[in-house]
PDB file of C-alpha atoms in Angstrom:
ATOM      1  CA  MET A1332     -17.206 -50.578 119.712  1.00 42.00           C
ATOM      2  CA  SER A1333     -20.251 -51.379 121.842  1.00 47.00           C
ATOM      3  CA  PRO A1334     -20.525 -49.895 125.364  1.00 47.00           C
ATOM      4  CA  ASN A1335     -20.122 -53.416 126.846  1.00 45.00           C
ATOM      5  CA  MET A1336     -16.936 -54.062 124.892  1.00 41.00           C
ATOM      6  CA  LEU A1337     -15.569 -50.615 125.736  1.00 42.00           C
ATOM      7  CA  ALA A1338     -16.174 -51.081 129.458  1.00 45.00           C
ATOM      8  CA  ALA A1339     -14.571 -54.534 129.441  1.00 43.00           C
ATOM      9  CA  ALA A1340     -11.613 -53.272 127.454  1.00 42.00           C
ATOM     10  CA  LEU A1341     -11.066 -50.263 129.703  1.00 43.00           C
ATOM     11  CA  VAL A1342      -9.826 -52.181 132.717  1.00 45.00           C
ATOM     12  CA  ALA A1343      -8.088 -54.858 130.663  1.00 40.00           C
ATOM     13  CA  ALA A1344      -6.299 -52.510 128.266  1.00 36.00           C
ATOM     14  CA  ALA A1345      -5.646 -49.465 130.447  1.00 39.00           C
ATOM     15  CA  THR A1346      -2.455 -51.075 131.599  1.00 32.00           C
ATOM     16  CA  VAL A1347      -0.614 -48.000 132.856  1.00 34.00           C
ATOM     17  CA  ILE A1348      -2.298 -44.987 131.362  1.00 35.00           C
ATOM     18  CA  SER A1349      -3.350 -42.964 134.363  1.00 38.00           C
ATOM     19  CA  ALA A1350      -2.472 -39.556 135.695  1.00 41.00           C
ATOM     20  CA  PRO A1351      -3.278 -37.559 138.795  1.00 43.00           C
ATOM     21  CA  ALA A1352      -6.642 -35.805 138.721  1.00 45.00           C
ATOM     22  CA  ALA A1353      -6.632 -32.071 138.115  1.00 44.00           C
ATOM     23  CA  ALA A1354      -7.174 -30.700 141.637  1.00 45.00           C
ATOM     24  CA  SER A1355      -4.185 -29.913 143.831  1.00 40.00           C
ATOM     25  CA  PRO A1356      -3.489 -32.141 146.866  1.00 41.00           C
ATOM     26  CA  ALA A1357      -4.174 -29.221 149.246  1.00 39.00           C
ATOM     27  CA  ALA A1358      -7.549 -28.501 147.617  1.00 42.00           C
ATOM     28  CA  GLU A1359      -8.444 -32.189 147.610  1.00 46.00           C
ATOM     29  CA  ALA A1360      -7.596 -32.627 151.286  1.00 46.00           C
ATOM     30  CA  ALA A1361      -9.686 -29.570 152.191  1.00 47.00           C
ATOM     31  CA  SER A1362     -12.778 -30.845 150.353  1.00 58.00           C
ATOM     32  CA  PRO A1363     -15.400 -32.329 152.677  1.00 62.00           C
ATOM     33  CA  ALA A1364     -15.963 -36.033 152.241  1.00 69.00           C
ATOM     34  CA  PRO A1365     -19.347 -37.056 150.777  1.00 73.00           C
ATOM     35  CA  VAL A1366     -22.029 -38.078 153.309  1.00 76.00           C
ATOM     36  CA  HIS A1367     -21.764 -41.794 152.497  1.00 72.00           C
ATOM     37  CA  VAL A1368     -18.021 -41.566 153.177  1.00 74.00           C
ATOM     38  CA  ARG A1369     -18.421 -39.846 156.545  1.00 73.00           C
ATOM     39  CA  LYS A1370     -21.143 -42.329 157.511  1.00 76.00           C
ATOM     40  CA  TYR A1371     -18.867 -45.355 157.170  1.00 73.00           C
ATOM     41  CA  VAL A1372     -15.330 -44.056 157.500  1.00 74.00           C
ATOM     42  CA  GLY A1373     -15.927 -41.243 159.989  1.00 70.00           C
ATOM     43  CA  GLU A1374     -13.024 -38.855 159.996  1.00 67.00           C
ATOM     44  CA  ALA A1375     -11.519 -40.454 156.926  1.00 68.00           C
ATOM     45  CA  ALA A1376      -9.046 -38.423 155.006  1.00 77.00           C
ATOM     46  CA  LEU A1377      -8.832 -38.217 151.266  1.00 87.00           C
ATOM     47  CA  ALA A1378      -5.912 -40.574 150.636  1.00 88.00           C
ATOM     48  CA  GLY A1379      -5.526 -39.578 147.005  1.00 91.00           C
ATOM     49  CA  THR A1380      -7.113 -39.075 143.631  1.00 95.00           C
ATOM     50  CA  GLY A1381      -6.254 -40.147 140.131  1.00 96.00           C
ATOM     51  CA  ARG A1382      -7.545 -40.145 136.596  1.00 96.00           C
ATOM     52  CA  LEU A1383      -7.940 -43.151 134.338  1.00 95.00           C
ATOM     53  CA  THR A1384      -7.470 -42.510 130.643  1.00 91.00           C
ATOM     54  CA  TRP A1385      -7.466 -45.080 127.879  1.00 87.00           C
ATOM     55  CA  PHE A1386      -5.737 -44.169 124.620  1.00 89.00           C
ATOM     56  CA  GLY A1387      -6.322 -40.513 125.460  1.00 90.00           C
ATOM     57  CA  LEU A1388      -9.990 -40.994 126.458  1.00 93.00           C
ATOM     58  CA  HIS A1389     -10.820 -39.740 129.945  1.00 96.00           C
ATOM     59  CA  VAL A1390     -12.732 -42.633 131.541  1.00 96.00           C
ATOM     60  CA  TYR A1391     -13.101 -41.657 135.209  1.00 97.00           C
ATOM     61  CA  ASP A1392     -11.582 -39.814 138.126  1.00 97.00           C
ATOM     62  CA  ALA A1393     -11.067 -41.870 141.269  1.00 97.00           C
ATOM     63  CA  ALA A1394     -10.925 -40.778 144.904  1.00 95.00           C
ATOM     64  CA  LEU A1395      -9.914 -42.979 147.825  1.00 93.00           C
ATOM     65  CA  TYR A1396     -11.028 -42.104 151.363  1.00 91.00           C
ATOM     66  CA  ALA A1397      -9.213 -44.080 154.025  1.00 86.00           C
ATOM     67  CA  PRO A1398      -8.724 -44.137 157.800  1.00 79.00           C
ATOM     68  CA  ALA A1399      -5.843 -42.498 159.592  1.00 71.00           C
ATOM     69  CA  ARG A1400      -3.630 -45.579 159.119  1.00 74.00           C
ATOM     70  CA  LEU A1401      -4.143 -47.841 156.114  1.00 75.00           C
ATOM     71  CA  GLU A1402      -2.431 -51.228 156.144  1.00 75.00           C
ATOM     72  CA  LEU A1403      -1.497 -51.883 152.531  1.00 73.00           C
ATOM     73  CA  ALA A1404      -1.128 -55.620 153.012  1.00 72.00           C
ATOM     74  CA  ARG A1405      -4.793 -55.801 154.100  1.00 77.00           C
ATOM     75  CA  PRO A1406      -6.731 -52.775 152.802  1.00 75.00           C
ATOM     76  CA  ALA A1407     -10.052 -54.679 153.072  1.00 78.00           C
ATOM     77  CA  ALA A1408      -9.480 -54.875 156.845  1.00 81.00           C
ATOM     78  CA  HIS A1409     -10.254 -51.130 157.023  1.00 84.00           C
ATOM     79  CA  SER A1410     -13.323 -49.015 156.412  1.00 87.00           C
ATOM     80  CA  LEU A1411     -12.558 -47.201 153.184  1.00 90.00           C
ATOM     81  CA  VAL A1412     -14.397 -45.756 150.209  1.00 93.00           C
ATOM     82  CA  LEU A1413     -13.380 -45.734 146.558  1.00 95.00           C
ATOM     83  CA  GLU A1414     -15.483 -43.363 144.476  1.00 95.00           C
ATOM     84  CA  LEU A1415     -15.336 -43.174 140.683  1.00 97.00           C
ATOM     85  CA  THR A1416     -16.680 -40.124 138.860  1.00 97.00           C
ATOM     86  CA  TYR A1417     -17.264 -41.121 135.271  1.00 98.00           C
ATOM     87  CA  ALA A1418     -16.302 -38.943 132.327  1.00 97.00           C
ATOM     88  CA  ARG A1419     -18.310 -40.886 129.748  1.00 96.00           C
ATOM     89  CA  ARG A1420     -21.173 -43.271 129.261  1.00 96.00           C
ATOM     90  CA  LEU A1421     -20.458 -46.880 130.167  1.00 96.00           C
ATOM     91  CA  ASP A1422     -22.752 -49.865 130.389  1.00 97.00           C
ATOM     92  CA  GLY A1423     -23.186 -51.279 133.909  1.00 97.00           C
ATOM     93  CA  LYS A1424     -22.993 -54.847 132.646  1.00 97.00           C
ATOM     94  CA  GLY A1425     -19.691 -54.028 130.964  1.00 96.00           C
ATOM     95  CA  ILE A1426     -18.347 -52.541 134.201  1.00 96.00           C
ATOM     96  CA  ALA A1427     -19.329 -55.763 135.997  1.00 97.00           C
ATOM     97  CA  GLU A1428     -17.619 -57.891 133.318  1.00 97.00           C
ATOM     98  CA  ALA A1429     -14.415 -55.854 133.471  1.00 96.00           C
ATOM     99  CA  SER A1430     -14.421 -56.116 137.280  1.00 97.00           C
ATOM    100  CA  ARG A1431     -14.936 -59.891 137.115  1.00 97.00           C
ATOM    101  CA  ASP A1432     -12.104 -60.251 134.606  1.00 97.00           C
ATOM    102  CA  GLU A1433      -9.691 -58.288 136.798  1.00 97.00           C
ATOM    103  CA  ILE A1434     -10.666 -60.218 139.925  1.00 98.00           C
ATOM    104  CA  GLU A1435      -9.965 -63.446 138.024  1.00 98.00           C
ATOM    105  CA  ARG A1436      -6.656 -62.136 136.635  1.00 97.00           C
ATOM    106  CA  LEU A1437      -5.565 -61.245 140.182  1.00 97.00           C
ATOM    107  CA  GLY A1438      -6.432 -64.772 141.323  1.00 97.00           C
ATOM    108  CA  PHE A1439      -9.180 -63.989 143.833  1.00 97.00           C
ATOM    109  CA  GLY A1440     -12.051 -66.354 144.559  1.00 96.00           C
ATOM    110  CA  THR A1441     -13.029 -69.705 143.153  1.00 97.00           C
ATOM    111  CA  GLU A1442     -14.753 -70.025 139.810  1.00 97.00           C
ATOM    112  CA  ALA A1443     -18.097 -70.391 141.624  1.00 97.00           C
ATOM    113  CA  GLN A1444     -17.460 -67.295 143.766  1.00 97.00           C
ATOM    114  CA  ARG A1445     -16.474 -65.201 140.748  1.00 97.00           C
ATOM    115  CA  ALA A1446     -19.626 -66.300 138.893  1.00 97.00           C
ATOM    116  CA  ARG A1447     -21.787 -65.350 141.901  1.00 98.00           C
ATOM    117  CA  TRP A1448     -20.012 -62.008 142.358  1.00 98.00           C
ATOM    118  CA  HIS A1449     -20.340 -61.249 138.646  1.00 98.00           C
ATOM    119  CA  GLU A1450     -24.087 -61.860 138.731  1.00 98.00           C
ATOM    120  CA  GLN A1451     -24.451 -59.650 141.815  1.00 98.00           C
ATOM    121  CA  MET A1452     -22.407 -56.847 140.204  1.00 98.00           C
ATOM    122  CA  ARG A1453     -24.471 -57.127 136.988  1.00 98.00           C
ATOM    123  CA  ARG A1454     -27.646 -56.614 139.025  1.00 97.00           C
ATOM    124  CA  LEU A1455     -26.197 -53.725 141.059  1.00 97.00           C
ATOM    125  CA  PHE A1456     -24.070 -51.656 138.687  1.00 97.00           C
ATOM    126  CA  PRO A1457     -26.082 -49.087 136.724  1.00 97.00           C
ATOM    127  CA  ASP A1458     -25.245 -47.636 133.367  1.00 97.00           C
ATOM    128  CA  VAL A1459     -23.202 -44.481 133.968  1.00 97.00           C
ATOM    129  CA  GLU A1460     -22.851 -41.179 132.162  1.00 97.00           C
ATOM    130  CA  LYS A1461     -20.520 -38.216 132.425  1.00 97.00           C
ATOM    131  CA  GLY A1462     -20.515 -36.760 135.939  1.00 97.00           C
ATOM    132  CA  ARG A1463     -22.205 -39.754 137.617  1.00 97.00           C
ATOM    133  CA  ARG A1464     -20.503 -41.223 140.701  1.00 96.00           C
ATOM    134  CA  LEU A1465     -20.275 -44.882 141.704  1.00 97.00           C
ATOM    135  CA  ALA A1466     -18.769 -45.606 145.129  1.00 95.00           C
ATOM    136  CA  GLY A1467     -17.771 -48.816 146.863  1.00 96.00           C
ATOM    137  CA  VAL A1468     -17.709 -48.724 150.674  1.00 94.00           C
ATOM    138  CA  ASN A1469     -15.682 -51.456 152.339  1.00 93.00           C
ATOM    139  CA  MET A1470     -17.344 -52.852 155.451  1.00 93.00           C
ATOM    140  CA  PRO A1471     -14.597 -54.882 157.189  1.00 92.00           C
ATOM    141  CA  GLY A1472     -15.671 -58.454 157.847  1.00 93.00           C
ATOM    142  CA  VAL A1473     -18.963 -57.884 155.998  1.00 95.00           C
ATOM    143  CA  GLY A1474     -18.497 -56.926 152.339  1.00 96.00           C
ATOM    144  CA  VAL A1475     -19.073 -53.907 150.092  1.00 97.00           C
ATOM    145  CA  ARG A1476     -21.926 -51.388 150.009  1.00 96.00           C
ATOM    146  CA  PHE A1477     -22.413 -49.556 146.709  1.00 97.00           C
ATOM    147  CA  TYR A1478     -23.689 -46.014 146.196  1.00 96.00           C
ATOM    148  CA  PHE A1479     -24.685 -44.244 142.983  1.00 96.00           C
ATOM    149  CA  ASP A1480     -24.574 -40.452 143.208  1.00 95.00           C
ATOM    150  CA  GLY A1481     -24.731 -40.811 146.994  1.00 92.00           C
ATOM    151  CA  GLN A1482     -27.800 -43.077 146.973  1.00 94.00           C
ATOM    152  CA  PHE A1483     -27.559 -46.619 148.294  1.00 95.00           C
ATOM    153  CA  LEU A1484     -27.685 -49.245 145.499  1.00 96.00           C
ATOM    154  CA  GLY A1485     -27.149 -52.468 147.413  1.00 97.00           C
ATOM    155  CA  SER A1486     -24.392 -54.610 148.833  1.00 97.00           C
ATOM    156  CA  ILE A1487     -22.408 -57.757 148.282  1.00 98.00           C
ATOM    157  CA  ASP A1488     -22.031 -59.192 151.752  1.00 97.00           C
ATOM    158  CA  GLU A1489     -18.932 -61.332 151.396  1.00 96.00           C
ATOM    159  CA  PRO A1490     -15.579 -60.291 152.921  1.00 96.00           C
ATOM    160  CA  ALA A1491     -13.741 -62.256 150.199  1.00 96.00           C
ATOM    161  CA  PHE A1492     -15.513 -60.147 147.558  1.00 97.00           C
ATOM    162  CA  ALA A1493     -14.414 -56.942 149.307  1.00 96.00           C
ATOM    163  CA  GLN A1494     -10.795 -58.053 149.237  1.00 94.00           C
ATOM    164  CA  ALA A1495     -11.061 -59.014 145.554  1.00 96.00           C
ATOM    165  CA  PHE A1496     -12.955 -55.888 144.472  1.00 97.00           C
ATOM    166  CA  PHE A1497     -10.652 -53.315 146.066  1.00 95.00           C
ATOM    167  CA  ALA A1498      -7.607 -55.255 144.802  1.00 94.00           C
ATOM    168  CA  ILE A1499      -8.516 -54.092 141.280  1.00 96.00           C
ATOM    169  CA  TRP A1500      -7.142 -50.670 142.279  1.00 95.00           C
ATOM    170  CA  LEU A1501      -5.066 -51.265 145.421  1.00 93.00           C
ATOM    171  CA  ASP A1502      -3.233 -54.578 144.927  1.00 93.00           C
ATOM    172  CA  GLU A1503       0.447 -54.369 143.974  1.00 92.00           C
ATOM    173  CA  ARG A1504      -0.403 -56.451 140.878  1.00 95.00           C
ATOM    174  CA  THR A1505      -3.007 -53.984 139.577  1.00 95.00           C
ATOM    175  CA  ARG A1506      -2.983 -53.180 135.870  1.00 94.00           C
ATOM    176  CA  LEU A1507      -3.136 -49.534 136.951  1.00 92.00           C
ATOM    177  CA  PRO A1508       0.009 -48.951 139.056  1.00 94.00           C
ATOM    178  CA  GLN A1509       0.149 -45.193 138.433  1.00 94.00           C
ATOM    179  CA  LEU A1510      -3.489 -44.821 139.453  1.00 95.00           C
ATOM    180  CA  ARG A1511      -2.793 -46.924 142.566  1.00 93.00           C
ATOM    181  CA  ASP A1512       0.133 -44.653 143.467  1.00 92.00           C
ATOM    182  CA  SER A1513      -2.060 -41.578 142.997  1.00 94.00           C
ATOM    183  CA  LEU A1514      -4.836 -43.027 145.161  1.00 93.00           C
ATOM    184  CA  LEU A1515      -2.398 -43.826 147.971  1.00 88.00           C
ATOM    185  CA  LYS A1516      -0.402 -40.603 147.602  1.00 84.00           C
ATOM    186  CA  MET A1517      -1.587 -38.932 150.829  1.00 77.00           C
ATOM    187  CA  ALA A1518      -2.512 -42.034 152.846  1.00 70.00           C
ATOM    188  CA  PRO A1519      -0.587 -42.594 156.058  1.00 61.00           C
ATOM    189  CA  LEU A1520       0.438 -46.168 155.338  1.00 58.00           C
ATOM    190  CA  ARG A1521       1.356 -49.004 157.633  1.00 49.00           C
ATOM    191  CA  THR A1522       3.352 -51.928 156.409  1.00 48.00           C
ATOM    192  CA  ALA A1523       2.557 -55.395 157.688  1.00 46.00           C
ATOM    193  CA  GLY A1524       3.898 -56.065 161.168  1.00 42.00           C
ATOM    194  CA  LEU A1525       4.180 -52.432 162.225  1.00 33.00           C
TER     195      LEU A1525
END
């Protein structure tokens, strides 16, 4: 299977094959947040971590840094950071295609918006290898800033994109409900209206 096909299949086929990452919650919470997290989320706490596997293949470990109170109904209304640490080589174009497909499946954006977002992700997302980190930083009301191993890659400055992008992991309709639960495990959550 080509790297593009593997990356596209990972999000689409990894329906519910995730598990918590190896570190204990106490050790995770004690770890200092990366610089790009502290820069945008300030005193953000590690909300949770999880591991995505696909048919036994370790794909990536995910970490979500969120503010003191995260409103689940509107996560894109908060400064937050989702960082993926890859466990294998994946093609950046394939990552962009898989992201586009999930955004479409979740019903976000118009066809024209999704095409524009896909092209922007294709230009931004690098090929990744084991140990490399790709992070999305939500900028409420602005869009998403992307970092690769802590270095700024670029941004997609559309609030609607931010909502769609983070929904891949945080929406109730995600294909990865166990990973979502792991990412939100330690987050002090607020339900709508509270």
